[in-house]
Short mmCIF file of C-alpha atoms and ligand atoms in Angstrom, two decimals:
data_model
loop_
_atom_site.label_atom_id
_atom_site.label_comp_id
_atom_site.label_asym_id
_atom_site.label_seq_id
_atom_site.Cartn_x
_atom_site.Cartn_y
_atom_site.Cartn_z
CA MET A 15 17.42 -6.40 1.47
CA LYS A 16 19.08 -7.98 -1.31
CA THR A 17 17.26 -10.86 -2.89
CA GLU A 18 18.55 -13.54 -5.45
CA PHE A 19 15.72 -15.04 -7.28
CA SER A 20 16.28 -16.31 -10.70
CA LEU A 21 14.80 -14.69 -13.75
CA ALA A 22 12.75 -18.20 -13.97
CA GLN A 23 11.50 -17.55 -10.67
CA LEU A 24 10.53 -14.02 -11.29
CA ALA A 25 8.30 -14.88 -13.99
CA ASP A 26 5.94 -15.99 -11.22
CA PRO A 27 3.84 -12.96 -10.24
CA ASP A 28 3.87 -14.17 -6.60
CA ILE A 29 7.52 -14.59 -6.27
CA ALA A 30 7.92 -10.98 -8.26
CA GLU A 31 5.54 -9.80 -5.51
CA ALA A 32 7.70 -11.16 -2.58
CA ASP A 33 10.56 -9.93 -4.30
CA LYS A 34 9.46 -6.37 -4.11
CA ILE A 35 8.45 -6.98 -0.69
CA LEU A 36 11.73 -8.04 0.36
CA ARG A 37 13.86 -5.57 -1.47
CA ALA A 38 11.77 -2.83 0.72
CA CYS A 39 13.07 -4.20 3.75
CA VAL A 40 16.04 -2.32 5.15
CA HIS A 41 16.36 -4.85 8.19
CA CYS A 42 16.30 -2.02 10.79
CA GLY A 43 14.32 -3.94 13.24
CA PHE A 44 12.08 -1.39 14.39
CA CYS A 45 9.20 -3.83 14.00
CA THR A 46 10.29 -5.83 16.69
CA ALA A 47 9.78 -3.86 19.39
CA THR A 48 5.70 -3.81 18.33
CA CYS A 49 5.64 -7.51 17.51
CA PRO A 50 3.62 -9.29 20.34
CA THR A 51 5.50 -12.88 19.81
CA TYR A 52 9.11 -11.14 19.99
CA VAL A 53 7.73 -9.17 23.20
CA LEU A 54 6.89 -12.35 24.76
CA LEU A 55 9.29 -14.80 23.36
CA GLY A 56 12.29 -12.69 22.68
CA ASP A 57 13.41 -14.71 19.92
CA GLU A 58 14.52 -13.19 16.66
CA LEU A 59 13.16 -15.79 14.63
CA ASP A 60 9.62 -14.78 16.17
CA SER A 61 9.99 -11.47 15.19
CA PRO A 62 9.02 -9.83 11.95
CA ARG A 63 12.34 -9.42 10.56
CA GLY A 64 13.22 -12.98 11.58
CA ARG A 65 10.24 -14.40 9.83
CA ILE A 66 11.23 -12.39 6.69
CA TYR A 67 14.40 -13.72 6.44
CA LEU A 68 13.03 -17.29 7.18
CA ILE A 69 10.49 -16.76 4.27
CA LYS A 70 13.09 -15.17 2.03
CA GLU A 71 15.38 -18.35 2.65
CA MET A 72 12.33 -20.60 1.73
CA LEU A 73 11.20 -18.71 -1.35
CA GLU A 74 14.68 -18.07 -2.81
CA LYS A 75 16.11 -21.90 -2.14
CA ASP A 76 12.52 -23.09 -3.65
CA ARG A 77 12.61 -25.95 -0.85
CA PRO A 78 9.90 -27.20 1.12
CA PRO A 79 9.53 -25.37 4.31
CA THR A 80 11.39 -26.88 7.29
CA GLN A 81 10.36 -27.77 10.72
CA ALA A 82 11.55 -24.30 11.87
CA VAL A 83 9.96 -22.26 9.33
CA VAL A 84 6.56 -23.61 10.07
CA LYS A 85 6.99 -23.23 13.81
CA HIS A 86 7.66 -19.52 13.43
CA ILE A 87 5.33 -18.83 10.91
CA ASP A 88 2.45 -20.46 12.49
CA ARG A 89 3.43 -18.40 15.89
CA CYS A 90 2.86 -15.17 13.88
CA LEU A 91 -0.66 -13.88 14.77
CA SER A 92 -0.93 -11.87 11.44
CA CYS A 93 -1.77 -9.28 13.75
CA LEU A 94 0.23 -6.54 11.26
CA ALA A 95 1.30 -4.38 14.09
CA CYS A 96 4.81 -4.67 12.07
CA MET A 97 3.24 -3.15 9.17
CA THR A 98 2.02 0.12 11.13
CA THR A 99 5.81 0.17 12.78
CA CYS A 100 7.52 -0.28 9.56
CA PRO A 101 9.18 3.07 8.15
CA SER A 102 9.92 1.21 4.78
CA GLY A 103 6.07 0.35 3.76
CA VAL A 104 6.99 -3.66 3.79
CA ASN A 105 3.83 -5.57 2.90
CA TYR A 106 4.49 -8.15 5.75
CA MET A 107 0.68 -9.25 5.12
CA HIS A 108 1.16 -10.16 1.63
CA LEU A 109 4.58 -11.88 2.11
CA VAL A 110 3.19 -14.08 5.27
CA ASP A 111 0.06 -15.12 3.49
CA GLN A 112 2.35 -16.40 0.68
CA ALA A 113 4.26 -18.36 2.97
CA ARG A 114 1.15 -19.88 4.72
CA VAL A 115 0.30 -20.79 1.16
CA ARG A 116 3.64 -22.23 0.40
CA ILE A 117 3.47 -24.34 3.88
CA GLU A 118 0.28 -25.64 3.32
CA ARG A 119 1.25 -26.82 -0.08
CA ASP A 120 4.59 -28.23 0.53
CA TYR A 121 4.83 -29.17 4.27
CA ARG A 122 3.48 -32.44 5.55
CA ARG A 123 2.04 -31.55 9.10
CA PRO A 124 1.49 -34.81 11.83
CA LEU A 125 -1.83 -36.51 11.05
CA THR A 126 -3.45 -34.98 14.14
CA GLU A 127 -2.43 -31.55 13.21
CA ARG A 128 -3.87 -32.01 9.68
CA LEU A 129 -7.02 -33.30 10.92
CA LEU A 130 -7.50 -30.60 13.42
CA ARG A 131 -6.99 -27.68 10.62
CA TRP A 132 -9.50 -29.74 8.19
CA VAL A 133 -12.07 -29.79 10.70
CA LEU A 134 -11.57 -26.04 11.55
CA ALA A 135 -11.54 -25.23 7.77
CA GLN A 136 -14.91 -27.09 7.38
CA VAL A 137 -16.67 -25.97 10.40
CA LEU A 138 -15.68 -22.08 11.11
CA PRO A 139 -17.04 -20.94 7.61
CA ASP A 140 -20.17 -23.04 7.68
CA PRO A 141 -22.84 -21.37 9.92
CA LYS A 142 -24.93 -24.42 10.31
CA LEU A 143 -21.79 -26.74 11.08
CA PHE A 144 -20.44 -24.08 13.43
CA ARG A 145 -23.82 -23.83 15.46
CA ALA A 146 -23.73 -27.85 15.56
CA SER A 147 -20.38 -28.00 16.57
CA MET A 148 -21.04 -25.26 19.56
CA ARG A 149 -23.91 -27.31 20.76
CA LEU A 150 -21.55 -30.41 21.00
CA ALA A 151 -19.22 -28.41 22.66
CA ARG A 152 -21.54 -27.39 25.53
CA PHE A 153 -22.17 -31.00 26.51
CA ALA A 154 -18.13 -31.49 26.15
CA ARG A 155 -17.39 -28.46 28.29
CA PRO A 156 -17.57 -29.92 31.64
CA PHE A 157 -15.06 -32.70 30.53
CA ALA A 158 -12.63 -29.93 29.59
CA ALA A 159 -11.39 -29.66 33.27
CA LEU A 160 -10.46 -33.24 33.00
CA LEU A 161 -7.97 -32.88 30.20
CA PRO A 162 -4.39 -31.96 31.17
CA ALA A 163 -3.36 -28.33 31.79
CA PRO A 164 0.28 -27.65 30.88
CA LYS A 165 2.64 -26.73 33.85
CA THR A 166 4.04 -23.98 31.86
CA PRO A 167 2.94 -22.35 28.92
CA SER A 168 3.97 -23.86 25.65
CA ALA A 169 4.73 -22.12 22.36
CA THR A 170 4.15 -25.63 20.80
CA PRO A 171 0.93 -27.02 22.08
CA SER A 172 -0.35 -30.22 22.08
CA LEU A 173 -3.80 -31.91 20.52
CA LEU A 174 -5.52 -32.12 23.94
CA ARG A 175 -4.28 -28.65 25.11
CA ARG A 176 -5.87 -27.21 21.84
CA ILE A 177 -9.22 -29.23 22.42
CA LYS A 178 -9.25 -27.83 25.97
CA ALA A 179 -8.94 -24.35 24.91
CA MET A 180 -11.69 -24.73 22.01
CA LEU A 181 -13.91 -26.07 24.95
CA ALA A 182 -13.28 -23.26 27.16
CA LEU A 183 -14.17 -20.49 24.27
CA ALA A 184 -17.30 -22.31 23.44
CA PRO A 185 -20.36 -20.47 25.04
CA ALA A 186 -22.70 -21.93 27.67
CA GLY A 187 -25.70 -21.07 25.33
CA LEU A 188 -26.30 -19.75 21.83
CA PRO A 189 -28.81 -16.81 21.13
CA ALA A 190 -31.77 -17.29 18.62
CA PRO A 191 -30.35 -17.03 14.91
CA GLY A 192 -30.84 -13.36 13.66
CA PRO A 193 -32.64 -12.32 10.40
CA LEU A 194 -32.42 -14.65 7.37
CA ALA A 195 -30.26 -14.02 4.29
CA GLY A 196 -32.12 -12.35 1.68
CA SER A 197 -33.98 -9.74 4.19
CA VAL A 198 -34.16 -6.24 3.21
CA PHE A 199 -34.37 -3.69 6.16
CA ALA A 200 -36.22 -0.22 4.92
CA ALA A 201 -34.96 3.07 5.69
CA GLN A 202 -36.93 4.87 8.07
CA GLY A 203 -37.99 8.69 6.73
CA GLN A 204 -36.36 9.48 3.40
CA ARG A 205 -33.82 7.15 1.84
CA ARG A 206 -30.16 8.23 2.17
CA GLY A 207 -28.44 5.10 0.84
CA ARG A 208 -28.46 1.62 0.47
CA VAL A 209 -25.98 -0.99 1.69
CA ALA A 210 -25.29 -4.53 2.01
CA LEU A 211 -24.33 -5.88 5.33
CA LEU A 212 -22.01 -8.71 5.73
CA GLN A 213 -23.73 -11.42 7.51
CA GLY A 214 -20.43 -13.41 8.74
CA CYS A 215 -20.10 -16.90 10.03
CA ALA A 216 -19.26 -17.32 13.56
CA GLN A 217 -20.69 -13.98 14.24
CA GLN A 218 -24.17 -14.59 13.34
CA VAL A 219 -24.06 -17.89 15.35
CA LEU A 220 -22.43 -16.15 18.47
CA ALA A 221 -23.88 -12.73 18.35
CA PRO A 222 -26.57 -11.86 16.22
CA ARG A 223 -27.25 -9.00 18.23
CA ILE A 224 -24.28 -7.21 16.77
CA ASN A 225 -25.56 -7.12 13.14
CA GLN A 226 -29.42 -6.28 14.51
CA ALA A 227 -27.88 -3.26 16.08
CA ALA A 228 -26.13 -2.27 12.89
CA ILE A 229 -29.46 -2.44 11.08
CA ASN A 230 -31.01 -0.31 13.64
CA VAL A 231 -28.59 2.25 13.42
CA LEU A 232 -28.32 2.36 9.69
CA THR A 233 -32.16 2.11 9.03
CA ARG A 234 -32.83 4.63 11.94
CA HIS A 235 -30.74 7.17 9.78
CA GLY A 236 -32.31 6.57 6.38
CA ILE A 237 -30.11 3.54 5.05
CA GLU A 238 -31.71 0.48 3.22
CA VAL A 239 -29.99 -2.62 4.55
CA VAL A 240 -29.72 -5.79 2.39
CA LEU A 241 -28.31 -9.22 3.45
CA VAL A 242 -27.48 -10.66 0.25
CA LYS A 243 -28.87 -13.88 -0.36
CA ASP A 244 -25.76 -15.98 -1.73
CA GLU A 245 -23.24 -14.31 0.32
CA GLN A 246 -20.40 -16.93 1.69
CA CYS A 247 -17.94 -16.84 4.71
CA CYS A 248 -15.69 -13.85 3.50
CA GLY A 249 -12.85 -16.57 3.37
CA ALA A 250 -10.58 -14.87 6.18
CA LEU A 251 -10.07 -18.26 8.37
CA THR A 252 -9.04 -20.25 5.44
CA HIS A 253 -6.88 -17.77 4.04
CA HIS A 254 -4.92 -17.30 7.16
CA MET A 255 -4.52 -21.13 7.22
CA GLY A 256 -2.67 -21.01 4.01
CA ARG A 257 -5.82 -22.79 2.30
CA ASP A 258 -5.99 -20.20 -0.51
CA GLY A 259 -8.05 -22.53 -2.89
CA ASP A 260 -10.85 -22.43 -0.35
CA ALA A 261 -10.54 -18.83 0.25
CA LEU A 262 -10.52 -17.68 -3.13
CA GLN A 263 -13.37 -19.95 -3.91
CA LEU A 264 -15.15 -18.23 -1.16
CA ALA A 265 -14.02 -14.74 -2.43
CA ARG A 266 -15.26 -15.29 -6.05
CA ALA A 267 -18.75 -16.47 -4.70
CA ASN A 268 -19.02 -13.33 -2.54
CA VAL A 269 -17.97 -11.10 -5.43
CA THR A 270 -20.55 -12.59 -7.59
CA ALA A 271 -23.25 -12.38 -5.09
CA TRP A 272 -22.34 -8.73 -4.27
CA MET A 273 -21.82 -7.59 -7.59
CA ALA A 274 -25.25 -9.26 -8.71
CA GLU A 275 -26.90 -7.05 -5.97
CA ALA A 276 -25.21 -3.87 -6.82
CA GLY A 277 -26.32 -4.36 -10.55
CA SER A 278 -29.88 -4.82 -9.40
CA GLY A 279 -30.77 -2.70 -6.32
CA GLY A 280 -27.53 -0.81 -6.13
CA LEU A 281 -25.00 -0.47 -3.36
CA ASP A 282 -23.44 2.66 -1.62
CA ALA A 283 -21.26 0.36 0.40
CA ILE A 284 -20.63 -3.27 1.87
CA LEU A 285 -20.45 -2.80 5.45
CA VAL A 286 -18.59 -5.16 7.61
CA THR A 287 -18.99 -5.35 11.62
CA THR A 288 -16.23 -8.05 11.88
CA SER A 289 -12.97 -6.41 11.24
CA GLY A 290 -11.16 -9.53 11.02
CA CYS A 291 -13.39 -10.04 7.72
CA GLY A 292 -13.42 -6.45 6.47
CA THR A 293 -9.47 -6.42 6.08
CA VAL A 294 -9.62 -9.50 3.82
CA ILE A 295 -12.56 -8.27 1.99
CA LYS A 296 -10.68 -5.23 1.12
CA ASP A 297 -7.82 -7.32 0.01
CA TYR A 298 -10.00 -9.42 -2.57
CA GLY A 299 -8.66 -6.85 -5.37
CA TYR A 300 -5.10 -8.17 -4.57
CA MET A 301 -6.19 -11.78 -3.89
CA LEU A 302 -7.85 -12.13 -7.44
CA ARG A 303 -5.72 -9.52 -9.18
CA GLU A 304 -4.32 -12.50 -11.51
CA ASP A 305 -7.99 -13.84 -12.21
CA ARG A 306 -8.96 -12.51 -15.48
CA ASP A 307 -12.62 -12.96 -14.95
CA PHE A 308 -12.72 -11.54 -11.53
CA ALA A 309 -10.11 -9.14 -10.84
CA GLY A 310 -12.09 -6.01 -12.26
CA SER A 311 -15.16 -6.68 -10.10
CA ALA A 312 -13.03 -8.11 -6.97
CA ALA A 313 -11.32 -4.52 -7.00
CA LYS A 314 -14.72 -2.99 -7.05
CA VAL A 315 -15.61 -4.90 -4.31
CA SER A 316 -12.70 -4.16 -2.37
CA ALA A 317 -13.49 -0.47 -2.92
CA LEU A 318 -17.21 -0.80 -1.65
CA ALA A 319 -16.08 -2.68 1.30
CA LYS A 320 -16.33 -0.30 4.53
CA ASP A 321 -15.96 -1.04 8.28
CA ILE A 322 -19.28 0.02 9.94
CA SER A 323 -17.51 2.59 12.10
CA GLU A 324 -15.75 4.14 8.55
CA TYR A 325 -19.20 4.28 6.88
CA LEU A 326 -21.03 5.78 10.20
CA ALA A 327 -18.20 8.43 10.49
CA ARG A 328 -19.47 10.08 7.53
CA LEU A 329 -23.26 9.71 8.00
CA GLU A 330 -23.54 12.16 10.77
CA ILE A 331 -25.28 10.11 13.46
CA ALA A 332 -27.66 11.73 15.73
CA PRO A 333 -27.09 10.45 19.32
CA GLN A 334 -30.14 11.22 21.83
CA ALA A 335 -29.39 13.18 24.76
CA GLY A 336 -27.93 11.11 27.72
CA PRO A 337 -29.92 7.81 27.47
CA HIS A 338 -27.10 5.95 29.43
CA GLY A 339 -25.49 8.41 31.66
CA GLU A 340 -21.58 8.57 32.49
CA VAL A 341 -20.50 5.14 30.99
CA VAL A 342 -16.50 4.58 30.95
CA VAL A 343 -15.71 2.51 27.80
CA ALA A 344 -12.28 1.13 27.54
CA TYR A 345 -12.07 1.07 23.55
CA HIS A 346 -9.98 -2.28 22.35
CA SER A 347 -8.48 -1.50 19.03
CA ALA A 348 -8.91 -4.68 16.82
CA CYS A 349 -5.38 -5.42 15.20
CA SER A 350 -7.32 -5.89 12.04
CA LEU A 351 -9.08 -2.64 12.53
CA GLN A 352 -5.85 -0.42 13.67
CA HIS A 353 -3.37 -2.35 11.90
CA GLY A 354 -5.05 -4.18 8.69
CA GLN A 355 -7.33 -1.13 7.76
CA LYS A 356 -5.55 1.92 9.50
CA ILE A 357 -8.90 2.71 11.32
CA THR A 358 -7.91 4.18 14.70
CA GLN A 359 -10.02 7.24 15.43
CA ALA A 360 -13.63 6.77 13.90
CA PRO A 361 -14.78 4.11 16.48
CA LYS A 362 -13.68 6.39 19.45
CA ASP A 363 -14.92 9.68 17.95
CA LEU A 364 -18.30 7.99 17.19
CA LEU A 365 -18.48 6.89 20.89
CA SER A 366 -17.20 10.21 22.26
CA LYS A 367 -20.03 11.98 20.50
CA SER A 368 -22.47 9.96 21.38
CA GLY A 369 -21.79 10.59 25.01
CA PHE A 370 -19.56 7.80 26.34
CA VAL A 371 -16.21 8.57 28.11
CA VAL A 372 -14.00 6.85 25.95
CA LYS A 373 -10.66 5.49 27.45
CA ASP A 374 -7.68 4.37 25.23
CA VAL A 375 -6.11 1.18 26.64
CA PRO A 376 -2.31 1.08 27.43
CA GLU A 377 -0.23 -0.81 24.94
CA SER A 378 -3.22 -0.78 22.44
CA HIS A 379 -0.96 -1.83 19.49
CA LEU A 380 -0.48 -5.19 21.05
CA CYS A 381 -2.98 -8.05 20.08
CA CYS A 382 -5.24 -9.42 22.38
CA GLY A 383 -4.41 -13.00 20.94
CA SER A 384 -7.33 -13.93 19.10
CA ALA A 385 -6.42 -13.64 15.70
CA GLY A 386 -8.77 -15.84 13.89
CA THR A 387 -8.08 -19.16 14.78
CA TYR A 388 -4.80 -18.64 16.78
CA ASN A 389 -6.38 -18.70 20.39
CA LEU A 390 -7.22 -22.35 19.13
CA LEU A 391 -4.03 -23.37 17.48
CA GLN A 392 -1.73 -21.64 19.93
CA PRO A 393 -3.84 -21.43 23.10
CA ASP A 394 -0.72 -20.87 25.46
CA ILE A 395 0.77 -17.80 23.60
CA ALA A 396 -2.87 -16.38 22.91
CA THR A 397 -3.59 -16.77 26.75
CA ARG A 398 -0.66 -14.86 27.87
CA LEU A 399 -1.56 -11.94 25.38
CA ARG A 400 -5.18 -11.96 26.68
CA ASP A 401 -4.09 -11.66 30.09
CA ARG A 402 -1.56 -8.88 29.27
CA LYS A 403 -4.49 -7.19 27.60
CA LEU A 404 -6.70 -7.63 30.42
CA ALA A 405 -4.55 -6.11 32.88
CA ASN A 406 -4.17 -3.05 30.79
CA ILE A 407 -7.81 -2.86 30.20
CA ALA A 408 -8.35 -3.06 34.20
CA SER A 409 -5.84 -0.26 34.47
CA VAL A 410 -8.55 2.21 32.88
CA LYS A 411 -11.40 0.98 34.84
CA PRO A 412 -13.97 0.76 32.64
CA ASP A 413 -17.55 -0.14 32.96
CA MET A 414 -17.75 -1.47 29.59
CA ILE A 415 -15.26 -2.75 26.96
CA ALA A 416 -15.88 -2.06 23.49
CA ALA A 417 -14.35 -3.43 20.42
CA GLY A 418 -15.12 -3.85 16.55
CA ASN A 419 -14.39 -7.47 16.05
CA ILE A 420 -16.16 -10.67 17.33
CA GLY A 421 -13.14 -12.53 17.67
CA CYS A 422 -11.62 -10.19 20.07
CA MET A 423 -14.70 -9.71 21.79
CA MET A 424 -14.90 -13.82 22.69
CA GLN A 425 -11.16 -13.44 23.87
CA ILE A 426 -11.42 -10.71 26.33
CA ALA A 427 -14.85 -11.84 27.48
CA GLY A 428 -13.38 -14.99 28.58
CA GLY A 429 -11.07 -13.31 31.17
CA THR A 430 -13.20 -10.58 32.62
CA SER A 431 -16.39 -9.91 34.24
CA VAL A 432 -16.94 -6.30 32.79
CA PRO A 433 -19.19 -6.41 29.86
CA VAL A 434 -17.72 -6.54 26.40
CA VAL A 435 -19.73 -5.18 23.59
CA HIS A 436 -19.44 -4.23 20.13
CA THR A 437 -19.13 -0.61 19.25
CA ILE A 438 -22.19 -0.52 17.23
CA GLU A 439 -24.15 -1.80 20.22
CA LEU A 440 -23.28 1.26 22.17
CA LEU A 441 -24.04 3.54 19.06
CA ASP A 442 -27.56 1.67 18.79
CA TRP A 443 -28.09 2.35 22.60
CA ALA A 444 -27.18 6.01 22.18
CA THR A 445 -29.20 6.52 19.30
CA GLY A 446 -32.61 5.16 20.77
CA GLY A 447 -31.81 1.41 20.91
CA PRO A 448 -31.59 -1.15 23.91
CA ARG A 449 -28.92 -1.23 26.24
CA PRO A 450 -26.57 -3.74 25.41
CA GLY A 451 -27.30 -6.95 27.47
CA SER A 452 -30.85 -5.89 28.09
CA ASN A 453 -32.35 -7.66 25.09
S1 SF4 B 518 10.57 -2.37 10.31
FE1 SF4 B 518 10.45 -2.75 8.23
S2 SF4 B 518 12.45 -2.44 7.14
FE2 SF4 B 518 12.54 -2.53 9.13
S3 SF4 B 518 13.21 -4.91 9.59
FE3 SF4 B 518 10.83 -4.58 10.10
S4 SF4 B 518 10.10 -5.07 8.12
FE4 SF4 B 518 12.21 -4.61 7.69
S1 SF4 B 519 1.88 -9.96 12.03
FE1 SF4 B 519 2.19 -9.61 14.28
S2 SF4 B 519 2.90 -11.64 15.29
FE2 SF4 B 519 3.34 -11.66 12.86
S3 SF4 B 519 5.11 -10.49 12.71
FE3 SF4 B 519 3.99 -8.79 12.51
S4 SF4 B 519 3.83 -8.02 14.74
FE4 SF4 B 519 4.77 -10.12 14.89
#
């Protein structure tokens, strides 16, 4: 694609990067076929190619984003299916991230929208605030039914519709908190490695059982696990909202904490059980590339970051013979894992080797609609995607659904009675841990 940035514009490293990305696009349109919003809405401007044109126009003209640009960028899930499909290697992720930062900086959203986004940016990355908000939501849940439901799904939902969606996603109860930051879990038998395990923010409140299962599997296989004390939220949620100042501050704090741990106790890897977080941590090196004080250590952190399935695939885990009988598992491939990190086979291989009957879900490239804060901000598109995902999952008649991302798990569980578990919970069960849901 031909671009027309001035030399002065190209002196800005972000614009130079955008120029490189835009020039790689040959506008072939292959990406439209796998874009969930284009598949649903059929509007070219809700396709990757359409959004690329909108971003190009906005950056080249160096104008504040228009309402139309904001609408179509807001509808993008950042699922990155387009990057998997693109034959030219267009890095849509870095382009749309830049567009979101521009929108956040230069576009004045209506007051209620600004307030809502501010609240989400404060609450979601802070486990204490998030826990308190979930408790409040529990009391407000019965009133959700009184809020108006749209007659037809809207791609520009009202504030009340979004509040209704948030209340619907809030769980009826919360589990007891998991292990404290600073805890170290010794390896059983001879120590084969030492890893940090990302504690997450929403996940540690909603499902501490996931990291407990990871700790069980890792220590059982000779890996010492540390929950690093000064670790923060990874910044993914604020990053995807274009609040780059907040996200980079969190990234710097994490780089500092993990490098200090690597320097004292040593770390073979930083393991992540929430693939949405993993994709962003693996991008810290890029996000902080212009920061002289952090660029080097951020690149090291990105190299150390591994999804739990990626790490276990190299570890030769030892399933015990048939603790679970024949269990059919529909494997839901989270976008952040399959498109963001290109990890597609490892989780399925681990499950198969552990004795589960693993079924691929039809249209597995399409997002379930969770996508960070997307199901809160765009509930109608998110619900349509979820229902499509549920129909595809139902077609393989599973006993359980496995995924590697808490956001997807919550989204899918909201529409099915089939148990939705994390892949690591099944691996824990297969290697001597409890059956998921029994503890
Ligand atoms: S597939 Fe790639 S090159 Fe083709 S239009 Fe989409 S982003 Fe551009
Ligand atoms: S990230 Fe997903 S929703 Fe956004 S343009 Fe690409 S395929 Fe479409």
